[in-house]
Amino acid sequence: MKQLIITCIGLFTSSILFAQEPISTEKKTDTTATQLNEIIVVGRRKLSNYRQEKTLSSIDDYLEKSNKITMIKRGNYAWEPSLNNMVTDRLSVTIDGMQIYGACTDKMDPVTSYVDVSNLEKVTVSSGQEGTENANCIGGAIDLKIPTAKYRDSGLKTSVDLGYETNGNYKSTGLDLEYSGNKFYISADGIYRKSDNYDAGKNTEILYSQFEKYNISFQTGYKLSENHSIDANVIYDKATDIGYPALPMDVSLAEATIASFSHNYKSDSTAIKNWETKVYFNTITHVMDDSQRPNVPIRMDMPGWSDTYGVYSKVNMNIKKHQLTANLSSHYNRSLAEMTMYPNDPTENVMFMYTWPDIRTLYSGLYLKDELELNHNKKLSFSSRIGYQKNEIKNKVGLQSLQIFYPGISDHKNRFLPSFSSNYTYKHKKVNYNFGVGYGERAPSVSEGYGFYLFNSSDKYDYVGNPNLKNEKSIELNFKTSYKHNKLNVVFETTYFHINNYIIGEIDPTLVAMTIGANGVRIYDALDYASIFSSHINTSYDISKKFSINTSLGYNYGNGSNNESLPLIRPLSYFAELNYSLKQFNASIQVKGDGNQSNYSSNYGEDETPAYAVVNMNFGNSFFIKNNRTVLKYGVENVFDTNFSTYADWNNIPRQGRNFYINVSYVIK
Ligand SMILES: [Cu+2]
């Protein structure tokens, strides 16, 4: 009976997805309290108006729709996700469970910049210690899920996407081919994007904000038997001529190859429901370039490389009232970055150094989770990750350079990284309650541990890593409640982190900066502790069959033991949207903004960002041309051409002004 119900639910959900009704699944997944993770469906060709969806939205645009995520922007490309007011070093960002390390010492290439919407099916966002399924983390996890092979026997399906946006003369094109048989599945897709400089509000051109990129991927699967199948996946992503208007340098090349091979076991009749074993490999090349910039004090070449090899085996089991997950994983990474400086005076010597001195990271860990159904309205879960990490400085010159600061350090360091969390879910009438506690540790990142004179253009200091840093340790409390009655749905969620040994750079007045014009040198050190609080409340209400509203309000706070504000803490934020939905047409108008950023971190280069608000409008049509479904999406962003920047804009770089866009998708079956 249970299985029948599950199958029915499965069929029902898939019929919704394929019927392409103007129902936003994102909105739905957002509001179940028993579902702790937020799932962003990368449903590109659905007629959804939820938070303005373009067919050819970038992954960054999709992530920005999450309540917990904001994107830190250094330009118009490769935004850095911030979750619970924490960025890259405190998060676990993975591609379908695969570890991948960016190759840029200046955070120009978050992991999310190496995939595109065509590669993905959905994104899972988990908060705090709930996010340790793939790696140890403090702030949470973002896992970008690749679609699974579908054995639907539906034959060949082709789709074409075209997009144009007026601001920046931004063009995008996508082509997908998919063949699904009974036992064999293959898909191939490509996306090309190109944008010129964008204009901020009131026609101010933002120089060095252009980019060009393409992404291709192949996926194939073969069903060996009823329960066993094998899968292979390759993603190749190449971006060139990327401007970073908020930084002193641009990027001439950011290139990634991401490959995996996996075996899957699936069964409904045994205790083991799902068992996936994957081997993977990825390689990244990142080349920074200042040749387009006039008047730099010194020309620099700054390439970086990162290669990762890994394996994991993940099993899901149902034993009586227990739902068990185990994930045994291991990976090996090599991170290397160099800097060559060419003085303007040709008689002076060229200067060369290793900014990441060939750092090797070997990590092995075991994750276990038990979800126990106490009764039909109470659920208890425990999870734990135990990790062991070894770092090694492979480059002798690099080791000697770091030994100037830390005499006697050895070329390797081992760390033990534990994590525990527990959750209790309780349902009373129309209200769900969820209480969670967690404890977790993380190792310093490659830059924090071993970076050598990395220039931060926000606070204008050169940063030097510290191999002796202790693990960062976080204690976390979270609470979530949701209420659903008829047409009203309210969700409130809050998390508090108390982080010991909070890693941050501290000024060392005895050192002289390498970068011309820098304020000085900061050594990575730790505050005794830091507190971060984040909360948001979401409401949705169906006014009638056709009209609905969504609203969201967020409040965050972050302070260090030195009584100073932490950098990159989001001020009061709000969002409101009015939707009109028919089967073949939808429209929506949105307003979003932040309050005044009164708690900013002047210590780390921030200033008070004033309040702002922007209005967007979007429309969607769905119709058939020769029996082939066509989806048209169009609209205008920043309707009033407001000139603004937010707390998340590096060096206050202004955001896009008014932008008209149109996206067309054509599906041939
Ligand atoms: Cu870079």
mmCIF file of N, CA, C and O in Angstrom, residues 593-647:
data_model
loop_
_atom_site.group_PDB
_atom_site.id
_atom_site.type_symbol
_atom_site.label_atom_id
_atom_site.label_comp_id
_atom_site.label_asym_id
_atom_site.label_seq_id
_atom_site.Cartn_x
_atom_site.Cartn_y
_atom_site.Cartn_z
ATOM 1 N N GLY A 593 13.916 45.173 -2.162
ATOM 2 C CA GLY A 593 14.885 46.157 -1.695
ATOM 3 C C GLY A 593 15.495 45.792 -0.368
ATOM 4 O O GLY A 593 15.139 44.788 0.242
ATOM 5 N N ASP A 594 16.452 46.602 0.044
ATOM 6 C CA ASP A 594 17.106 46.460 1.340
ATOM 7 C C ASP A 594 16.929 47.763 2.099
ATOM 8 O O ASP A 594 16.820 48.829 1.475
ATOM 9 N N GLY A 595 16.929 47.670 3.409
ATOM 10 C CA GLY A 595 16.958 48.875 4.223
ATOM 11 C C GLY A 595 18.369 49.441 4.257
ATOM 12 O O GLY A 595 19.291 48.887 3.664
ATOM 13 N N ASN A 596 18.535 50.526 4.965
ATOM 14 C CA ASN A 596 19.834 51.150 5.117
ATOM 15 C C ASN A 596 20.783 50.200 5.876
ATOM 16 O O ASN A 596 20.392 49.588 6.855
ATOM 17 N N GLN A 597 22.028 50.076 5.371
ATOM 18 C CA GLN A 597 22.976 49.179 6.045
ATOM 19 C C GLN A 597 23.668 49.942 7.168
ATOM 20 O O GLN A 597 24.726 50.526 6.978
ATOM 21 N N SER A 598 23.058 49.931 8.363
ATOM 22 C CA SER A 598 23.643 50.721 9.455
ATOM 23 C C SER A 598 24.767 49.957 10.147
ATOM 24 O O SER A 598 25.719 50.558 10.639
ATOM 25 N N ASN A 599 24.683 48.595 10.203
ATOM 26 C CA ASN A 599 25.769 47.814 10.801
ATOM 27 C C ASN A 599 26.718 47.334 9.716
ATOM 28 O O ASN A 599 26.577 46.238 9.215
ATOM 29 N N TYR A 600 27.667 48.186 9.356
ATOM 30 C CA TYR A 600 28.620 47.789 8.325
ATOM 31 C C TYR A 600 29.995 47.658 8.960
ATOM 32 O O TYR A 600 30.217 48.092 10.089
ATOM 33 N N SER A 601 30.917 47.052 8.234
ATOM 34 C CA SER A 601 32.236 46.807 8.786
ATOM 35 C C SER A 601 33.257 47.736 8.134
ATOM 36 O O SER A 601 33.838 47.394 7.105
ATOM 37 N N SER A 602 33.467 48.895 8.729
ATOM 38 C CA SER A 602 34.402 49.863 8.139
ATOM 39 C C SER A 602 35.830 49.308 8.181
ATOM 40 O O SER A 602 36.660 49.576 7.324
ATOM 41 N N ASN A 603 36.071 48.461 9.194
ATOM 42 C CA ASN A 603 37.348 47.798 9.359
ATOM 43 C C ASN A 603 37.757 46.980 8.130
ATOM 44 O O ASN A 603 38.920 46.850 7.800
ATOM 45 N N TYR A 604 36.761 46.381 7.487
ATOM 46 C CA TYR A 604 37.026 45.525 6.334
ATOM 47 C C TYR A 604 36.539 46.161 5.036
ATOM 48 O O TYR A 604 36.082 45.477 4.124
ATOM 49 N N GLY A 605 36.618 47.492 4.979
ATOM 50 C CA GLY A 605 36.415 48.191 3.716
ATOM 51 C C GLY A 605 34.971 48.505 3.367
ATOM 52 O O GLY A 605 34.691 48.969 2.268
ATOM 53 N N GLU A 606 34.033 48.249 4.280
ATOM 54 C CA GLU A 606 32.640 48.541 3.943
ATOM 55 C C GLU A 606 32.259 49.951 4.355
ATOM 56 O O GLU A 606 32.856 50.534 5.261
ATOM 57 N N ASP A 607 31.255 50.509 3.671
ATOM 58 C CA ASP A 607 30.689 51.767 4.113
ATOM 59 C C ASP A 607 29.178 51.604 4.197
ATOM 60 O O ASP A 607 28.640 50.552 3.884
ATOM 61 N N GLU A 608 28.510 52.649 4.621
ATOM 62 C CA GLU A 608 27.078 52.559 4.836
ATOM 63 C C GLU A 608 26.364 52.592 3.490
ATOM 64 O O GLU A 608 26.406 53.596 2.786
ATOM 65 N N THR A 609 25.715 51.500 3.116
ATOM 66 C CA THR A 609 25.004 51.461 1.840
ATOM 67 C C THR A 609 23.572 51.921 2.072
ATOM 68 O O THR A 609 22.884 51.377 2.927
ATOM 69 N N PRO A 610 23.132 52.951 1.323
ATOM 70 C CA PRO A 610 21.772 53.452 1.561
ATOM 71 C C PRO A 610 20.696 52.456 1.114
ATOM 72 O O PRO A 610 20.967 51.540 0.336
ATOM 73 N N ALA A 611 19.494 52.653 1.617
ATOM 74 C CA ALA A 611 18.354 51.810 1.244
ATOM 75 C C ALA A 611 18.068 51.964 -0.242
ATOM 76 O O ALA A 611 18.414 52.977 -0.852
ATOM 77 N N TYR A 612 17.471 50.961 -0.826
ATOM 78 C CA TYR A 612 17.079 51.053 -2.228
ATOM 79 C C TYR A 612 15.854 50.179 -2.441
ATOM 80 O O TYR A 612 15.535 49.320 -1.600
ATOM 81 N N ALA A 613 15.190 50.380 -3.563
ATOM 82 C CA ALA A 613 14.085 49.500 -3.968
ATOM 83 C C ALA A 613 14.041 49.471 -5.480
ATOM 84 O O ALA A 613 14.305 50.495 -6.127
ATOM 85 N N VAL A 614 13.775 48.306 -6.050
ATOM 86 C CA VAL A 614 13.616 48.219 -7.501
ATOM 87 C C VAL A 614 12.315 47.491 -7.826
ATOM 88 O O VAL A 614 11.840 46.663 -7.054
ATOM 89 N N VAL A 615 11.782 47.822 -8.996
ATOM 90 C CA VAL A 615 10.533 47.213 -9.458
ATOM 91 C C VAL A 615 10.820 46.449 -10.751
ATOM 92 O O VAL A 615 11.514 46.953 -11.631
ATOM 93 N N ASN A 616 10.311 45.221 -10.833
ATOM 94 C CA ASN A 616 10.453 44.393 -12.032
ATOM 95 C C ASN A 616 9.077 43.935 -12.497
ATOM 96 O O ASN A 616 8.173 43.753 -11.679
ATOM 97 N N MET A 617 8.953 43.712 -13.807
ATOM 98 C CA MET A 617 7.710 43.160 -14.338
ATOM 99 C C MET A 617 8.068 42.022 -15.275
ATOM 100 O O MET A 617 9.029 42.123 -16.037
ATOM 101 N N ASN A 618 7.309 40.937 -15.220
ATOM 102 C CA ASN A 618 7.572 39.885 -16.194
ATOM 103 C C ASN A 618 6.309 39.163 -16.642
ATOM 104 O O ASN A 618 5.301 39.143 -15.933
ATOM 105 N N PHE A 619 6.394 38.620 -17.836
ATOM 106 C CA PHE A 619 5.247 37.995 -18.487
ATOM 107 C C PHE A 619 5.683 36.685 -19.115
ATOM 108 O O PHE A 619 6.846 36.518 -19.494
ATOM 109 N N GLY A 620 4.751 35.758 -19.245
ATOM 110 C CA GLY A 620 5.055 34.488 -19.912
ATOM 111 C C GLY A 620 3.863 34.014 -20.719
ATOM 112 O O GLY A 620 2.713 34.170 -20.310
ATOM 113 N N ASN A 621 4.147 33.451 -21.897
ATOM 114 C CA ASN A 621 3.115 32.832 -22.725
ATOM 115 C C ASN A 621 3.558 31.431 -23.082
ATOM 116 O O ASN A 621 4.746 31.197 -23.323
ATOM 117 N N SER A 622 2.602 30.538 -23.173
ATOM 118 C CA SER A 622 2.912 29.184 -23.617
ATOM 119 C C SER A 622 1.915 28.823 -24.711
ATOM 120 O O SER A 622 0.718 29.023 -24.535
ATOM 121 N N PHE A 623 2.403 28.359 -25.844
ATOM 122 C CA PHE A 623 1.509 28.005 -26.956
ATOM 123 C C PHE A 623 2.186 26.960 -27.826
ATOM 124 O O PHE A 623 3.335 26.576 -27.582
ATOM 125 N N PHE A 624 1.466 26.481 -28.829
ATOM 126 C CA PHE A 624 2.006 25.419 -29.688
ATOM 127 C C PHE A 624 2.192 25.912 -31.110
ATOM 128 O O PHE A 624 1.331 26.595 -31.650
ATOM 129 N N ILE A 625 3.357 25.601 -31.690
ATOM 130 C CA ILE A 625 3.583 25.848 -33.101
ATOM 131 C C ILE A 625 3.807 24.479 -33.722
ATOM 132 O O ILE A 625 4.752 23.784 -33.329
ATOM 133 N N LYS A 626 2.966 24.068 -34.631
ATOM 134 C CA LYS A 626 3.051 22.737 -35.268
ATOM 135 C C LYS A 626 3.184 21.637 -34.214
ATOM 136 O O LYS A 626 4.116 20.825 -34.254
ATOM 137 N N ASN A 627 2.335 21.640 -33.227
ATOM 138 C CA ASN A 627 2.356 20.640 -32.156
ATOM 139 C C ASN A 627 3.589 20.704 -31.257
ATOM 140 O O ASN A 627 3.780 19.828 -30.427
ATOM 141 N N ASN A 628 4.440 21.679 -31.475
ATOM 142 C CA ASN A 628 5.622 21.800 -30.628
ATOM 143 C C ASN A 628 5.426 22.957 -29.651
ATOM 144 O O ASN A 628 5.055 24.056 -30.045
ATOM 145 N N ARG A 629 5.715 22.653 -28.396
ATOM 146 C CA ARG A 629 5.463 23.629 -27.362
ATOM 147 C C ARG A 629 6.464 24.786 -27.422
ATOM 148 O O ARG A 629 7.662 24.575 -27.582
ATOM 149 N N THR A 630 5.957 25.979 -27.301
ATOM 150 C CA THR A 630 6.790 27.168 -27.324
ATOM 151 C C THR A 630 6.516 27.976 -26.058
ATOM 152 O O THR A 630 5.364 28.163 -25.686
ATOM 153 N N VAL A 631 7.579 28.384 -25.393
ATOM 154 C CA VAL A 631 7.428 29.208 -24.196
ATOM 155 C C VAL A 631 8.118 30.542 -24.442
ATOM 156 O O VAL A 631 9.265 30.592 -24.877
ATOM 157 N N LEU A 632 7.374 31.595 -24.204
ATOM 158 C CA LEU A 632 7.888 32.940 -24.432
ATOM 159 C C LEU A 632 7.901 33.660 -23.093
ATOM 160 O O LEU A 632 6.901 33.652 -22.377
ATOM 161 N N LYS A 633 9.045 34.229 -22.748
ATOM 162 C CA LYS A 633 9.112 34.996 -21.503
ATOM 163 C C LYS A 633 9.732 36.350 -21.788
ATOM 164 O O LYS A 633 10.728 36.435 -22.501
ATOM 165 N N TYR A 634 9.137 37.388 -21.240
ATOM 166 C CA TYR A 634 9.637 38.733 -21.536
ATOM 167 C C TYR A 634 9.300 39.639 -20.363
ATOM 168 O O TYR A 634 8.423 39.316 -19.551
ATOM 169 N N GLY A 635 9.980 40.747 -20.295
ATOM 170 C CA GLY A 635 9.696 41.633 -19.179
ATOM 171 C C GLY A 635 10.680 42.780 -19.112
ATOM 172 O O GLY A 635 11.503 42.983 -20.015
ATOM 173 N N VAL A 636 10.569 43.517 -18.033
ATOM 174 C CA VAL A 636 11.498 44.625 -17.818
ATOM 175 C C VAL A 636 11.957 44.608 -16.370
ATOM 176 O O VAL A 636 11.160 44.448 -15.450
ATOM 177 N N GLU A 637 13.259 44.689 -16.196
ATOM 178 C CA GLU A 637 13.850 44.711 -14.862
ATOM 179 C C GLU A 637 14.272 46.136 -14.536
ATOM 180 O O GLU A 637 14.678 46.879 -15.426
ATOM 181 N N ASN A 638 14.215 46.458 -13.271
ATOM 182 C CA ASN A 638 14.526 47.820 -12.820
ATOM 183 C C ASN A 638 13.765 48.841 -13.667
ATOM 184 O O ASN A 638 14.353 49.694 -14.343
ATOM 185 N N VAL A 639 12.458 48.768 -13.600
ATOM 186 C CA VAL A 639 11.539 49.571 -14.432
ATOM 187 C C VAL A 639 11.876 51.061 -14.367
ATOM 188 O O VAL A 639 11.868 51.754 -15.385
ATOM 189 N N PHE A 640 12.193 51.570 -13.186
ATOM 190 C CA PHE A 640 12.407 53.018 -13.032
ATOM 191 C C PHE A 640 13.864 53.427 -13.221
ATOM 192 O O PHE A 640 14.242 54.543 -12.904
ATOM 193 N N ASP A 641 14.680 52.527 -13.739
ATOM 194 C CA ASP A 641 16.077 52.820 -14.043
ATOM 195 C C ASP A 641 16.815 53.411 -12.835
ATOM 196 O O ASP A 641 17.566 54.379 -12.950
ATOM 197 N N THR A 642 16.593 52.813 -11.689
ATOM 198 C CA THR A 642 17.206 53.288 -10.442
ATOM 199 C C THR A 642 18.716 53.017 -10.456
ATOM 200 O O THR A 642 19.146 51.935 -10.836
ATOM 201 N N ASN A 643 19.491 53.993 -10.048
ATOM 202 C CA ASN A 643 20.927 53.788 -9.906
ATOM 203 C C ASN A 643 21.197 53.421 -8.450
ATOM 204 O O ASN A 643 20.949 54.212 -7.547
ATOM 205 N N PHE A 644 21.653 52.197 -8.228
ATOM 206 C CA PHE A 644 21.819 51.734 -6.841
ATOM 207 C C PHE A 644 22.898 50.671 -6.744
ATOM 208 O O PHE A 644 23.276 50.053 -7.729
ATOM 209 N N SER A 645 23.401 50.507 -5.528
ATOM 210 C CA SER A 645 24.223 49.333 -5.262
ATOM 211 C C SER A 645 23.790 48.810 -3.909
ATOM 212 O O SER A 645 23.151 49.518 -3.123
ATOM 213 N N THR A 646 24.098 47.555 -3.623
ATOM 214 C CA THR A 646 23.645 46.943 -2.379
ATOM 215 C C THR A 646 24.854 46.600 -1.518
ATOM 216 O O THR A 646 25.999 46.752 -1.945
ATOM 217 N N TYR A 647 24.604 46.113 -0.322
ATOM 218 C CA TYR A 647 25.695 45.722 0.578
ATOM 219 C C TYR A 647 26.542 44.626 -0.063
ATOM 220 O O TYR A 647 27.707 44.447 0.283
#
